[in-house]
Amino acid sequence: MTLPSHAEIVVIGGGIIGCSTAYHLARDHKADVVLLEQGTLTSGSTWHAAGLVGQLRSSASITRVLKYSVDLYKGLEAETGLATGWKMSGCLRLATNQDRWTEFRRLATTAKSFGMDMHLLTPQEVKAMWPLMEVSDLVGASWLPTDGQASPSDITQSLAKGARMHGARIVENVRVTGFDMEEGRIRRVRTTLGDIACEKVVNCAGQWARQVGTMAGINVPLQPVKHQYIITEKVPGLSTDAPTIRDPDRRTYFKEEVGGLVMGGYEPNPQPWTTGDVPDEWAFRLFDDDFDHFEQHMEQAIARVPALETVGVKQMINGPESFTPDGNFILGVAPECKNMFVGAGFNAFGIASGGGAGWVLAQWVVDGEAPLDLWVVDIRRFAGMHRDRQWVLDRTLEAYGKHYTIGFPHEEYESGRPRVVSPLYERLKAHGAVFGSKLGWERPNWFARKGVEPKDIYSMGRQNWFAAVGDEHRHVREAVGIFDQSSFAKYEMTGPDALKALDWICANDVGKPTGRLTYTQLLNSRGGIEADLTVARLAEEKFYIVTGTGFRTHDLGWIEDHIPEGLDVTLRDVTEDFGTLSLMGPKARDVLAAVTDADVSNAAFPFGHVREIAIAGHSVRALRVTYVGELGWELHAPIAAIGTVFDALMAAGAPHDIRPVGYRALESLRLEKGYRAWGSDITPNDTPFDAGLGWAVKLRKNTDFLGRRALEAVQGEPHKKVFAGFTVDDPDIVLVGRETILRNGEPVGYLTSGGYGYTLGKNVGYGYVRRADGDADEFLESGDYELVVAMERTPAKIHLEPLYDPMAARVKS
């Protein structure tokens, strides 16, 4: 096929993701699409994928994406006439120890929360389903009947045929060589067959996606890793409808194929391929067999399926797969280039994800915003450090090695640390800080008392830091604590039109006088919450925006993308210019008054105000705001001065027993107060009305803002879901989120976050209660509630007001 001179959308890459995206763009949106493939379809890593299709992830949206894949694969053959090899064989996941069994019980609860029926089986039931399996070491297994397997090449060819049927054009044997750029946008794709002008580009180039991205100045942090599996000769006695098996404690997986088994695994010592460029000429190519490296999987597989010892190996596949530094794939619009979208890095989940990823990516490309909460896979979760090839390699290998390890709550990565430290790092270490990492920043999670090793010990029950965090929590409630929050993302917006821009972008009214600050959400066109931050007005034309550490790239990109054209504004990321100390607790004013001449009385410096004050000879931006529900200030000082300011506060706070406090206590404090966390409690799927944040929306003001029309359409309507708090008295229960909420025995939602409220002495969780015909308070308050925790029911009490200080008297004192 000859290359057209123009297309609305150019998709690069003819693997399953590219073909699925082209198919959905053509079928759902009637878009003018051209797909370019440097070799022939499936010739990258699709053709050698193992083809397991699992659906359950810890994110409701990603689970929905994977469920969509299954539904698509079921019906695709009927549409295109091309078989997909789809077989709903179900999947058994095996547990050989109690921690794994607890993980599976929690996963089964999550599955039920997401509307899927995962069963828990005894070893005897497993043996009956899979007679060739050795089950003597099993505690049990989970069984998801709707999982299955498919032929990667067949699905891709079927999607490609469907794309053509709906009008997409596919050109093979054409390589992209570069882009013509203009004002940060791609205007033309350069190829070996000539140039093609376009409006948008979708980079689905698989293990080449990083190189394709580099041509447009964007970073796609991928690392190709060698992934091996074998295909055996026929296994006597193996049923053709045998379920797929994941045996995570032995790090292996199996699926039936033509009477034999496909078997592979995720080893703790993976082999990376290259940190340089992947060769262009790599169509249908593999690495040499490496039986020495694979032997660890063979030993474990034979122990599980003894028949394998005498069965021949028909073929060994050793091919590169693209993996990412956090084990989640990559979708979305690149922050560096406004019209390049990416679908890559599928971490050996490409076949399971392919159908659904193409569906949501196509929608994203057409609408310019994600159709669901896709934050966990959004390319804007990355930052500058992800350009460091060695760092990406080290972290990706750690993520690969954890593919089948137990997912303990609160587990931290260890590779590539410390990457970014605040100037207080050594001071906090001396206080016994146990650090976690967020977007490269080392942040104290908790502080170990003298004689206690400053180290996390992971478990499925209460972890070793539980009591220490309780001490820190109580200290903030009763005295005063200091948090190092220097990792906060911080931006400045200046210029004559700064207010006009923020008025459009922010749901709340930021047009307050100089010296005031505003808590606000940023909404998408559906009224869903895309960000949650504070905006402080420092001067008539100068605003200071503060948001969470992990959202730095995302929120900056969202603001940049939505500044109306033609406005005179400048937006700058000033994260590293300022360190941030949060001084919180009933004694906070006493400490602050001792280090500054400024009047910090309630009358002179009320809640929701910002002032420039002097501390230890340095000018500090003091924001009277809180995330813990106590009197307090965020103190933003020039980063070079943060150590001096910290020392002054610690000295002045000594008579009040000031202590540094970590992020785990911050989390328990905010849970008691009912403050929402973006990414869990509030997401692009939720409106401020759903979340009980309607008070932070300026609908009464006659100002248009992004999301206003969607909110006006539902204003005054009964809510289909309501954000509520829950407490559980049983001290042995551990809430981590995604536990099912039952009302009068019927599921009505699931927890979005969970933890422990030390002041209350109870477990605390939050989630949305759904109701088909709106939310009369009587419906919410009249029911009997339980939570399903690791498949066990436990009584719970619903709360529609904050659990702690509901009138916010302490915050405003």
mmCIF file of N, CA, C and O in Angstrom, residues 50-55 69-77 83-91 130 143-152 154-155 238-246 254-262 351:
data_model
loop_
_atom_site.group_PDB
_atom_site.id
_atom_site.type_symbol
_atom_site.label_atom_id
_atom_site.label_comp_id
_atom_site.label_asym_id
_atom_site.label_seq_id
_atom_site.Cartn_x
_atom_site.Cartn_y
_atom_site.Cartn_z
ATOM 1 N N ALA A 50 3.194 -14.984 25.580
ATOM 2 C CA ALA A 50 2.646 -16.264 26.036
ATOM 3 C C ALA A 50 1.121 -16.319 25.916
ATOM 4 O O ALA A 50 0.549 -17.401 25.849
ATOM 5 N N GLY A 51 0.454 -15.172 25.947
ATOM 6 C CA GLY A 51 -0.982 -15.149 25.661
ATOM 7 C C GLY A 51 -1.906 -15.445 26.817
ATOM 8 O O GLY A 51 -3.055 -15.826 26.622
ATOM 9 N N LEU A 52 -1.442 -15.235 28.057
ATOM 10 C CA LEU A 52 -2.342 -15.387 29.206
ATOM 11 C C LEU A 52 -3.188 -14.135 29.357
ATOM 12 O O LEU A 52 -2.688 -13.021 29.208
ATOM 13 N N VAL A 53 -4.465 -14.330 29.644
ATOM 14 C CA VAL A 53 -5.376 -13.186 29.773
ATOM 15 C C VAL A 53 -6.009 -13.214 31.168
ATOM 16 O O VAL A 53 -6.966 -13.937 31.419
ATOM 17 N N GLY A 54 -5.433 -12.430 32.073
ATOM 18 C CA GLY A 54 -5.996 -12.261 33.418
ATOM 19 C C GLY A 54 -6.672 -10.901 33.484
ATOM 20 O O GLY A 54 -6.350 -10.007 32.703
ATOM 21 N N GLN A 55 -7.610 -10.753 34.435
ATOM 22 C CA GLN A 55 -8.398 -9.512 34.440
ATOM 23 C C GLN A 55 -8.261 -8.677 35.703
ATOM 24 O O GLN A 55 -8.563 -7.494 35.680
ATOM 25 N N SER A 69 -11.207 -6.300 27.475
ATOM 26 C CA SER A 69 -10.425 -7.143 26.547
ATOM 27 C C SER A 69 -11.092 -8.501 26.368
ATOM 28 O O SER A 69 -11.260 -8.990 25.243
ATOM 29 N N VAL A 70 -11.473 -9.113 27.493
ATOM 30 C CA VAL A 70 -12.095 -10.444 27.433
ATOM 31 C C VAL A 70 -13.384 -10.392 26.611
ATOM 32 O O VAL A 70 -13.610 -11.232 25.732
ATOM 33 N N ASP A 71 -14.215 -9.389 26.869
ATOM 34 C CA ASP A 71 -15.480 -9.275 26.122
ATOM 35 C C ASP A 71 -15.214 -9.082 24.632
ATOM 36 O O ASP A 71 -15.918 -9.648 23.775
ATOM 37 N N LEU A 72 -14.198 -8.281 24.313
ATOM 38 C CA LEU A 72 -13.868 -8.026 22.907
ATOM 39 C C LEU A 72 -13.396 -9.310 22.225
ATOM 40 O O LEU A 72 -13.842 -9.642 21.124
ATOM 41 N N TYR A 73 -12.480 -10.033 22.892
ATOM 42 C CA TYR A 73 -11.907 -11.233 22.276
ATOM 43 C C TYR A 73 -12.972 -12.306 22.061
ATOM 44 O O TYR A 73 -12.921 -13.060 21.091
ATOM 45 N N LYS A 74 -13.972 -12.339 22.953
ATOM 46 C CA LYS A 74 -15.053 -13.326 22.817
ATOM 47 C C LYS A 74 -15.810 -13.128 21.508
ATOM 48 O O LYS A 74 -16.223 -14.083 20.859
ATOM 49 N N GLY A 75 -16.028 -11.846 21.125
ATOM 50 C CA GLY A 75 -16.900 -11.567 19.984
ATOM 51 C C GLY A 75 -16.199 -11.175 18.704
ATOM 52 O O GLY A 75 -16.845 -10.976 17.676
ATOM 53 N N LEU A 76 -14.874 -11.061 18.755
ATOM 54 C CA LEU A 76 -14.149 -10.502 17.605
ATOM 55 C C LEU A 76 -14.223 -11.408 16.365
ATOM 56 O O LEU A 76 -14.353 -10.918 15.241
ATOM 57 N N GLU A 77 -14.139 -12.714 16.585
ATOM 58 C CA GLU A 77 -14.158 -13.637 15.435
ATOM 59 C C GLU A 77 -15.453 -13.498 14.645
ATOM 60 O O GLU A 77 -15.453 -13.517 13.413
ATOM 61 N N ALA A 83 -10.195 -16.079 13.519
ATOM 62 C CA ALA A 83 -10.147 -16.664 14.865
ATOM 63 C C ALA A 83 -9.146 -15.920 15.734
ATOM 64 O O ALA A 83 -8.149 -15.364 15.248
ATOM 65 N N THR A 84 -9.395 -15.903 17.053
ATOM 66 C CA THR A 84 -8.499 -15.219 17.991
ATOM 67 C C THR A 84 -7.804 -16.192 18.931
ATOM 68 O O THR A 84 -6.949 -15.800 19.719
ATOM 69 N N GLY A 85 -8.208 -17.458 18.854
ATOM 70 C CA GLY A 85 -7.633 -18.434 19.792
ATOM 71 C C GLY A 85 -8.111 -18.211 21.214
ATOM 72 O O GLY A 85 -7.536 -18.753 22.158
ATOM 73 N N TRP A 86 -9.171 -17.392 21.383
ATOM 74 C CA TRP A 86 -9.656 -17.117 22.743
ATOM 75 C C TRP A 86 -10.277 -18.372 23.355
ATOM 76 O O TRP A 86 -11.082 -19.055 22.744
ATOM 77 N N LYS A 87 -9.840 -18.673 24.558
ATOM 78 C CA LYS A 87 -10.340 -19.833 25.282
ATOM 79 C C LYS A 87 -10.535 -19.435 26.732
ATOM 80 O O LYS A 87 -9.568 -19.055 27.402
ATOM 81 N N MET A 88 -11.776 -19.456 27.238
ATOM 82 C CA MET A 88 -12.034 -19.070 28.622
ATOM 83 C C MET A 88 -11.804 -20.289 29.509
ATOM 84 O O MET A 88 -12.726 -20.990 29.895
ATOM 85 N N SER A 89 -10.551 -20.520 29.804
ATOM 86 C CA SER A 89 -10.187 -21.716 30.570
ATOM 87 C C SER A 89 -10.192 -21.465 32.069
ATOM 88 O O SER A 89 -10.072 -22.383 32.865
ATOM 89 N N GLY A 90 -10.309 -20.182 32.472
ATOM 90 C CA GLY A 90 -10.218 -19.860 33.893
ATOM 91 C C GLY A 90 -8.768 -19.885 34.358
ATOM 92 O O GLY A 90 -7.882 -20.393 33.660
ATOM 93 N N CYS A 91 -8.518 -19.322 35.534
ATOM 94 C CA CYS A 91 -7.145 -19.277 36.046
ATOM 95 C C CYS A 91 -7.120 -19.670 37.523
ATOM 96 O O CYS A 91 -7.902 -19.159 38.330
ATOM 97 N N TRP A 130 -7.135 -30.212 38.309
ATOM 98 C CA TRP A 130 -5.842 -30.321 37.615
ATOM 99 C C TRP A 130 -5.118 -31.562 38.172
ATOM 100 O O TRP A 130 -4.202 -31.432 38.996
ATOM 101 N N TRP A 143 -9.647 -19.059 42.218
ATOM 102 C CA TRP A 143 -10.125 -19.531 40.913
ATOM 103 C C TRP A 143 -11.005 -18.458 40.298
ATOM 104 O O TRP A 143 -12.015 -18.068 40.874
ATOM 105 N N LEU A 144 -10.545 -17.906 39.167
ATOM 106 C CA LEU A 144 -11.328 -16.904 38.447
ATOM 107 C C LEU A 144 -11.749 -17.532 37.117
ATOM 108 O O LEU A 144 -10.933 -17.661 36.191
ATOM 109 N N PRO A 145 -13.008 -17.986 37.023
ATOM 110 C CA PRO A 145 -13.427 -18.767 35.845
ATOM 111 C C PRO A 145 -13.385 -17.986 34.542
ATOM 112 O O PRO A 145 -13.279 -18.582 33.462
ATOM 113 N N THR A 146 -13.492 -16.632 34.604
ATOM 114 C CA THR A 146 -13.607 -15.861 33.357
ATOM 115 C C THR A 146 -12.256 -15.461 32.774
ATOM 116 O O THR A 146 -12.193 -14.826 31.727
ATOM 117 N N ASP A 147 -11.137 -15.785 33.458
ATOM 118 C CA ASP A 147 -9.822 -15.574 32.851
ATOM 119 C C ASP A 147 -9.640 -16.580 31.714
ATOM 120 O O ASP A 147 -10.407 -17.540 31.584
ATOM 121 N N GLY A 148 -8.606 -16.370 30.917
ATOM 122 C CA GLY A 148 -8.411 -17.317 29.834
ATOM 123 C C GLY A 148 -7.093 -17.140 29.131
ATOM 124 O O GLY A 148 -6.111 -16.643 29.691
ATOM 125 N N GLN A 149 -7.067 -17.544 27.867
ATOM 126 C CA GLN A 149 -5.859 -17.455 27.062
ATOM 127 C C GLN A 149 -6.257 -17.190 25.616
ATOM 128 O O GLN A 149 -7.401 -17.393 25.227
ATOM 129 N N ALA A 150 -5.286 -16.711 24.864
ATOM 130 C CA ALA A 150 -5.573 -16.366 23.471
ATOM 131 C C ALA A 150 -4.294 -16.485 22.669
ATOM 132 O O ALA A 150 -3.192 -16.562 23.225
ATOM 133 N N SER A 151 -4.452 -16.477 21.356
ATOM 134 C CA SER A 151 -3.289 -16.485 20.470
ATOM 135 C C SER A 151 -2.950 -15.045 20.106
ATOM 136 O O SER A 151 -3.724 -14.386 19.394
ATOM 137 N N PRO A 152 -1.819 -14.522 20.586
ATOM 138 C CA PRO A 152 -1.494 -13.106 20.366
ATOM 139 C C PRO A 152 -1.501 -12.696 18.892
ATOM 140 O O PRO A 152 -2.087 -11.680 18.531
ATOM 141 N N ASP A 154 -3.013 -14.165 16.363
ATOM 142 C CA ASP A 154 -4.353 -14.274 15.766
ATOM 143 C C ASP A 154 -5.235 -13.098 16.184
ATOM 144 O O ASP A 154 -5.974 -12.537 15.367
ATOM 145 N N ILE A 155 -5.184 -12.726 17.479
ATOM 146 C CA ILE A 155 -5.984 -11.573 17.933
ATOM 147 C C ILE A 155 -5.567 -10.325 17.167
ATOM 148 O O ILE A 155 -6.403 -9.535 16.718
ATOM 149 N N LEU A 238 -3.099 -34.612 30.190
ATOM 150 C CA LEU A 238 -3.442 -33.187 30.349
ATOM 151 C C LEU A 238 -4.700 -32.870 29.543
ATOM 152 O O LEU A 238 -4.754 -33.114 28.337
ATOM 153 N N SER A 239 -5.694 -32.334 30.204
ATOM 154 C CA SER A 239 -6.954 -31.984 29.538
ATOM 155 C C SER A 239 -6.766 -30.754 28.660
ATOM 156 O O SER A 239 -6.038 -29.821 29.012
ATOM 157 N N THR A 240 -7.446 -30.720 27.510
ATOM 158 C CA THR A 240 -7.328 -29.558 26.609
ATOM 159 C C THR A 240 -8.015 -28.329 27.185
ATOM 160 O O THR A 240 -7.769 -27.219 26.742
ATOM 161 N N ASP A 241 -8.896 -28.515 28.180
ATOM 162 C CA ASP A 241 -9.508 -27.340 28.797
ATOM 163 C C ASP A 241 -8.946 -27.093 30.209
ATOM 164 O O ASP A 241 -9.610 -26.510 31.064
ATOM 165 N N ALA A 242 -7.728 -27.543 30.431
ATOM 166 C CA ALA A 242 -7.076 -27.312 31.732
ATOM 167 C C ALA A 242 -6.948 -25.808 31.983
ATOM 168 O O ALA A 242 -6.571 -25.053 31.083
ATOM 169 N N PRO A 243 -7.272 -25.354 33.195
ATOM 170 C CA PRO A 243 -7.121 -23.926 33.502
ATOM 171 C C PRO A 243 -5.666 -23.477 33.393
ATOM 172 O O PRO A 243 -4.745 -24.288 33.557
ATOM 173 N N THR A 244 -5.475 -22.194 33.117
ATOM 174 C CA THR A 244 -4.120 -21.642 33.248
ATOM 175 C C THR A 244 -3.775 -21.606 34.737
ATOM 176 O O THR A 244 -4.657 -21.552 35.593
ATOM 177 N N ILE A 245 -2.491 -21.656 35.016
ATOM 178 C CA ILE A 245 -2.036 -21.679 36.419
ATOM 179 C C ILE A 245 -1.011 -20.583 36.619
ATOM 180 O O ILE A 245 -0.086 -20.413 35.802
ATOM 181 N N ARG A 246 -1.185 -19.841 37.710
ATOM 182 C CA ARG A 246 -0.118 -18.957 38.185
ATOM 183 C C ARG A 246 0.302 -19.495 39.542
ATOM 184 O O ARG A 246 -0.522 -19.624 40.451
ATOM 185 N N PHE A 254 1.694 -21.537 33.887
ATOM 186 C CA PHE A 254 1.467 -22.612 32.911
ATOM 187 C C PHE A 254 0.191 -22.321 32.138
ATOM 188 O O PHE A 254 -0.771 -21.811 32.711
ATOM 189 N N LYS A 255 0.185 -22.687 30.869
ATOM 190 C CA LYS A 255 -1.093 -22.755 30.148
ATOM 191 C C LYS A 255 -1.031 -23.914 29.161
ATOM 192 O O LYS A 255 0.052 -24.264 28.642
ATOM 193 N N GLU A 256 -2.189 -24.528 28.948
ATOM 194 C CA GLU A 256 -2.265 -25.649 28.022
ATOM 195 C C GLU A 256 -2.166 -25.146 26.589
ATOM 196 O O GLU A 256 -2.737 -24.110 26.245
ATOM 197 N N GLU A 257 -1.432 -25.859 25.755
ATOM 198 C CA GLU A 257 -1.357 -25.502 24.328
ATOM 199 C C GLU A 257 -1.150 -26.771 23.509
ATOM 200 O O GLU A 257 -0.106 -27.427 23.626
ATOM 201 N N VAL A 258 -2.136 -27.113 22.703
ATOM 202 C CA VAL A 258 -2.116 -28.288 21.822
ATOM 203 C C VAL A 258 -1.650 -29.541 22.578
ATOM 204 O O VAL A 258 -0.766 -30.272 22.100
ATOM 205 N N GLY A 259 -2.221 -29.753 23.751
ATOM 206 C CA GLY A 259 -1.904 -30.971 24.506
ATOM 207 C C GLY A 259 -0.641 -30.888 25.350
ATOM 208 O O GLY A 259 -0.388 -31.770 26.170
ATOM 209 N N GLY A 260 0.162 -29.852 25.120
ATOM 210 C CA GLY A 260 1.365 -29.652 25.931
ATOM 211 C C GLY A 260 1.183 -28.437 26.838
ATOM 212 O O GLY A 260 0.082 -27.904 26.988
ATOM 213 N N LEU A 261 2.284 -28.017 27.435
ATOM 214 C CA LEU A 261 2.232 -26.871 28.338
ATOM 215 C C LEU A 261 3.160 -25.760 27.874
ATOM 216 O O LEU A 261 4.274 -26.025 27.421
ATOM 217 N N VAL A 262 2.686 -24.539 27.982
ATOM 218 C CA VAL A 262 3.561 -23.367 27.926
ATOM 219 C C VAL A 262 3.907 -23.056 29.380
ATOM 220 O O VAL A 262 3.016 -22.934 30.220
ATOM 221 N N ILE A 351 -1.276 -8.819 26.027
ATOM 222 C CA ILE A 351 -2.411 -9.517 25.417
ATOM 223 C C ILE A 351 -3.648 -9.310 26.287
ATOM 224 O O ILE A 351 -4.732 -8.995 25.802
#
